[in-house]
CSV table of C-alpha atoms in Angstrom, one decimal:
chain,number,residue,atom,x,y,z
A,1,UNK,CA,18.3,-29.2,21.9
A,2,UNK,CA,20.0,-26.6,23.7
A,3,UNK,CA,22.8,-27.4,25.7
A,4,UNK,CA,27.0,-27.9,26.6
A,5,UNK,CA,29.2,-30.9,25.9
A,6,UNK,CA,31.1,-31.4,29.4
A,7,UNK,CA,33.1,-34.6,29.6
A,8,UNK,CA,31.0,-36.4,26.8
A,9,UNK,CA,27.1,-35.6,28.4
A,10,UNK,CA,25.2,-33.1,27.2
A,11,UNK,CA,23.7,-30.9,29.6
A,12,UNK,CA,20.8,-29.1,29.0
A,13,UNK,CA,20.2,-26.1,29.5
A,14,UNK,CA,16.5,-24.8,30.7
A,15,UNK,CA,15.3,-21.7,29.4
A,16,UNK,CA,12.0,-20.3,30.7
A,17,UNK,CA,9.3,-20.2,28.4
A,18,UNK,CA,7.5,-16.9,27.7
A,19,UNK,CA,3.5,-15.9,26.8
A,20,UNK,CA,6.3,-13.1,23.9
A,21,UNK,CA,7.4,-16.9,22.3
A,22,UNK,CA,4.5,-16.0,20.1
A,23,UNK,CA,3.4,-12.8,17.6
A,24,UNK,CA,0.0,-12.0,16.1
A,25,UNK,CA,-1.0,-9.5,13.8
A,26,UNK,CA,-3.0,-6.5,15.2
A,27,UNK,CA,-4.9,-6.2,12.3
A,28,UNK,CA,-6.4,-7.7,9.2
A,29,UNK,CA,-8.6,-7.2,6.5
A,30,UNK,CA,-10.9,-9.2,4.1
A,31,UNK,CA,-13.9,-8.4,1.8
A,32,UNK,CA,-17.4,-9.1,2.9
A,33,UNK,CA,-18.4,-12.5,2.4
A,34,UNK,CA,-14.5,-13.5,1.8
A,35,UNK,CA,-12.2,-15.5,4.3
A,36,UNK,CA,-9.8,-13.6,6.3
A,37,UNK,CA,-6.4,-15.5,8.0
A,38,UNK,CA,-4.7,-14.5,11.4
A,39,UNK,CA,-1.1,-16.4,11.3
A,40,UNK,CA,0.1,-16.7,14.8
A,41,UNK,CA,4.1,-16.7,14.5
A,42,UNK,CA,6.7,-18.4,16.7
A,43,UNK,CA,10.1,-16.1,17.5
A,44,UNK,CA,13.3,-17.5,18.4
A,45,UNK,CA,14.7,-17.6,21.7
A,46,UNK,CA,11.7,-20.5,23.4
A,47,UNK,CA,11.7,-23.2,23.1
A,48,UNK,CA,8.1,-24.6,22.8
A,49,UNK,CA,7.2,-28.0,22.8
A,50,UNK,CA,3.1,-28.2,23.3
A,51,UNK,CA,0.8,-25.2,23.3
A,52,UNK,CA,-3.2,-24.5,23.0
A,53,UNK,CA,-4.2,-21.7,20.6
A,54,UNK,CA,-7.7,-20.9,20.2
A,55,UNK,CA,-9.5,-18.0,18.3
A,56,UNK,CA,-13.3,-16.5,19.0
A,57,UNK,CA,-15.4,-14.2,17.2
A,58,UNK,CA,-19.3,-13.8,17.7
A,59,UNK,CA,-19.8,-12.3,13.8
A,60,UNK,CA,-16.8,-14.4,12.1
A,61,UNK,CA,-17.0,-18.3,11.3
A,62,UNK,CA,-14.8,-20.8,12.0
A,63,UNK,CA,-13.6,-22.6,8.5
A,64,UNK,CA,-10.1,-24.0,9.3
A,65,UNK,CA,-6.8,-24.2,10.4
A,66,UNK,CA,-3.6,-24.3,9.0
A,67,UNK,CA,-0.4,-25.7,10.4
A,68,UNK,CA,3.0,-23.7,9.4
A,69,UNK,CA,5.9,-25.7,8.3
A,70,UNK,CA,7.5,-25.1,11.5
A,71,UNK,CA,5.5,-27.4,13.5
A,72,UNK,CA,5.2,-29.9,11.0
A,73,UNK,CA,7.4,-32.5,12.6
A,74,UNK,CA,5.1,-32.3,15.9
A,75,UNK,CA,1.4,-33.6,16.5
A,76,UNK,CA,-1.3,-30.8,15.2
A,77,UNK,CA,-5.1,-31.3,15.8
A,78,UNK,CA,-7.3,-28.7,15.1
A,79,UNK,CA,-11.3,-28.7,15.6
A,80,UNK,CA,-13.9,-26.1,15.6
A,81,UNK,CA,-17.4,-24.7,15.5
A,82,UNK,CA,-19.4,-22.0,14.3
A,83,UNK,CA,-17.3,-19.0,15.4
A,84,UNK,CA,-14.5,-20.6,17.7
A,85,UNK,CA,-11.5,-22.5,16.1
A,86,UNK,CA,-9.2,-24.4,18.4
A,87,UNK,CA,-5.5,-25.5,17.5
A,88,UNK,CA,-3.4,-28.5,19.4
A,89,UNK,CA,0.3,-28.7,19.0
A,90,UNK,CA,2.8,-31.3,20.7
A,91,UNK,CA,6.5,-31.8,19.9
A,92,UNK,CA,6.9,-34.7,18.0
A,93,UNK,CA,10.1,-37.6,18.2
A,94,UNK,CA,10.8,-36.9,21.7
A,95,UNK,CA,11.2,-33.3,22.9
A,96,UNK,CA,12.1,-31.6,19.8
A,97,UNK,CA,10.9,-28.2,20.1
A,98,UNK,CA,9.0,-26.0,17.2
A,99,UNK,CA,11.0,-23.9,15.0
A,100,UNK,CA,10.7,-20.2,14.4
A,101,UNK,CA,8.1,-19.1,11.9
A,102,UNK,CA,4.7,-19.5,10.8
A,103,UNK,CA,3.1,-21.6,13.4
A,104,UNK,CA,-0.4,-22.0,12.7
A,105,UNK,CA,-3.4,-19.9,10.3
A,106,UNK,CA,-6.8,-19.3,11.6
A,107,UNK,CA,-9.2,-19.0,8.7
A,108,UNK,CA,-12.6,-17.5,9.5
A,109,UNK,CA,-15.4,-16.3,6.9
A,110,UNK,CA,-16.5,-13.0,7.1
A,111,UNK,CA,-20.8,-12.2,7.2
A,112,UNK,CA,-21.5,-10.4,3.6
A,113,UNK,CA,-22.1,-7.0,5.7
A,114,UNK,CA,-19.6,-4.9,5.5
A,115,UNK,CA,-18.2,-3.6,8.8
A,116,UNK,CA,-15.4,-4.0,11.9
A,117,UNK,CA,-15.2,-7.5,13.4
A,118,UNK,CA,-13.1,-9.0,16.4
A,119,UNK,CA,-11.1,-11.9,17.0
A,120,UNK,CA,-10.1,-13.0,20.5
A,121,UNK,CA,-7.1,-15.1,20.1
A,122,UNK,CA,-5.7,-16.8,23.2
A,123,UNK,CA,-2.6,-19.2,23.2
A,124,UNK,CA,-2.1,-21.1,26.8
A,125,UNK,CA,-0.5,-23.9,28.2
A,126,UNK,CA,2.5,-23.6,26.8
A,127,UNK,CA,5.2,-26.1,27.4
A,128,UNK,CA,8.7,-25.6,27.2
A,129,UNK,CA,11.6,-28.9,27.0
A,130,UNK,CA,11.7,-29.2,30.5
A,131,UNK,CA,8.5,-30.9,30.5
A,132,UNK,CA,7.3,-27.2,32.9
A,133,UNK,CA,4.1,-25.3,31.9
A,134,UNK,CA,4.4,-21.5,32.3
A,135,UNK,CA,1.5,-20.1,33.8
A,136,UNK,CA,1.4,-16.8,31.4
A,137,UNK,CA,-0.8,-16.6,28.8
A,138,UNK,CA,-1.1,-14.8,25.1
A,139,UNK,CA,-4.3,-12.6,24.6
A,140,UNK,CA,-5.0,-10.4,22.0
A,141,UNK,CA,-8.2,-8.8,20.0
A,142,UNK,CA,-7.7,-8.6,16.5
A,143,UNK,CA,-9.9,-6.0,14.7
């Protein structure tokens, strides 16, 4: 937690969250017929207690997902089908935000044609300690 020590109470202080709280690669590369992984990163300067992250591709699939050790301490859940991948994250022991770092891993398989394949990756309602949801979003196409 953030915050000053005046007269023995802490007092927090709020700091708006932003949709630049989180970094993704603009590009990545894999073999045909191989898995390929897109790490969505967390910078410091946000603090982010909840978020949605959730990556699409019409010719990748969906295989897993893989939580970074910075949001181990929090609640993860991850689901997905064919080739859409969704990723839950919610801070854990009260409002202890995520750390800076690896966040989370989307692993996808790619067809055994060779060629150039997208990923739409969007993260949204992210949450900051506050309890307040920013209305910005992340979206990006990864080639």
């Amino acid at each position: 937690m953030k915050g000053i020590r005046f007269f023995g109470v802490w007092l927090v202080m709020l700091f708006a969250i932003s949709a630049e709280a989180f970094t993704l690669p603009e590009q990545a590369a894999c073999r045909p017929g191989k898995t390929v992984s897109l790490c969505l990163s967390l910078e410091s300067g946000d603090s982010v207690t909840a978020f949605l992250a959730q990556a699409e591709s019409e010719s990748l699939s969906f295989v897993r997902c893989e939580t970074g050790e910075t949001l181990k301490s929090g609640y993860t859940r991850s689901f997905g089908e064919g080739g859409k991948g969704s990723f839950v994250f919610a801070a854990g022991d009260g409002i202890t935000p995520a750390g800076e770092g690896e966040a989370v891993t989307f692993v996808f398989s790619a067809p055994d044609e060779p060629g150039e394949y997208t990923v739409q990756v969007t993260v949204s309602q992210i949450c900051g300690v506050d309890g307040e949801m920013t209305d910005q979003a992340v979206e990006k196409t990864i080639t």
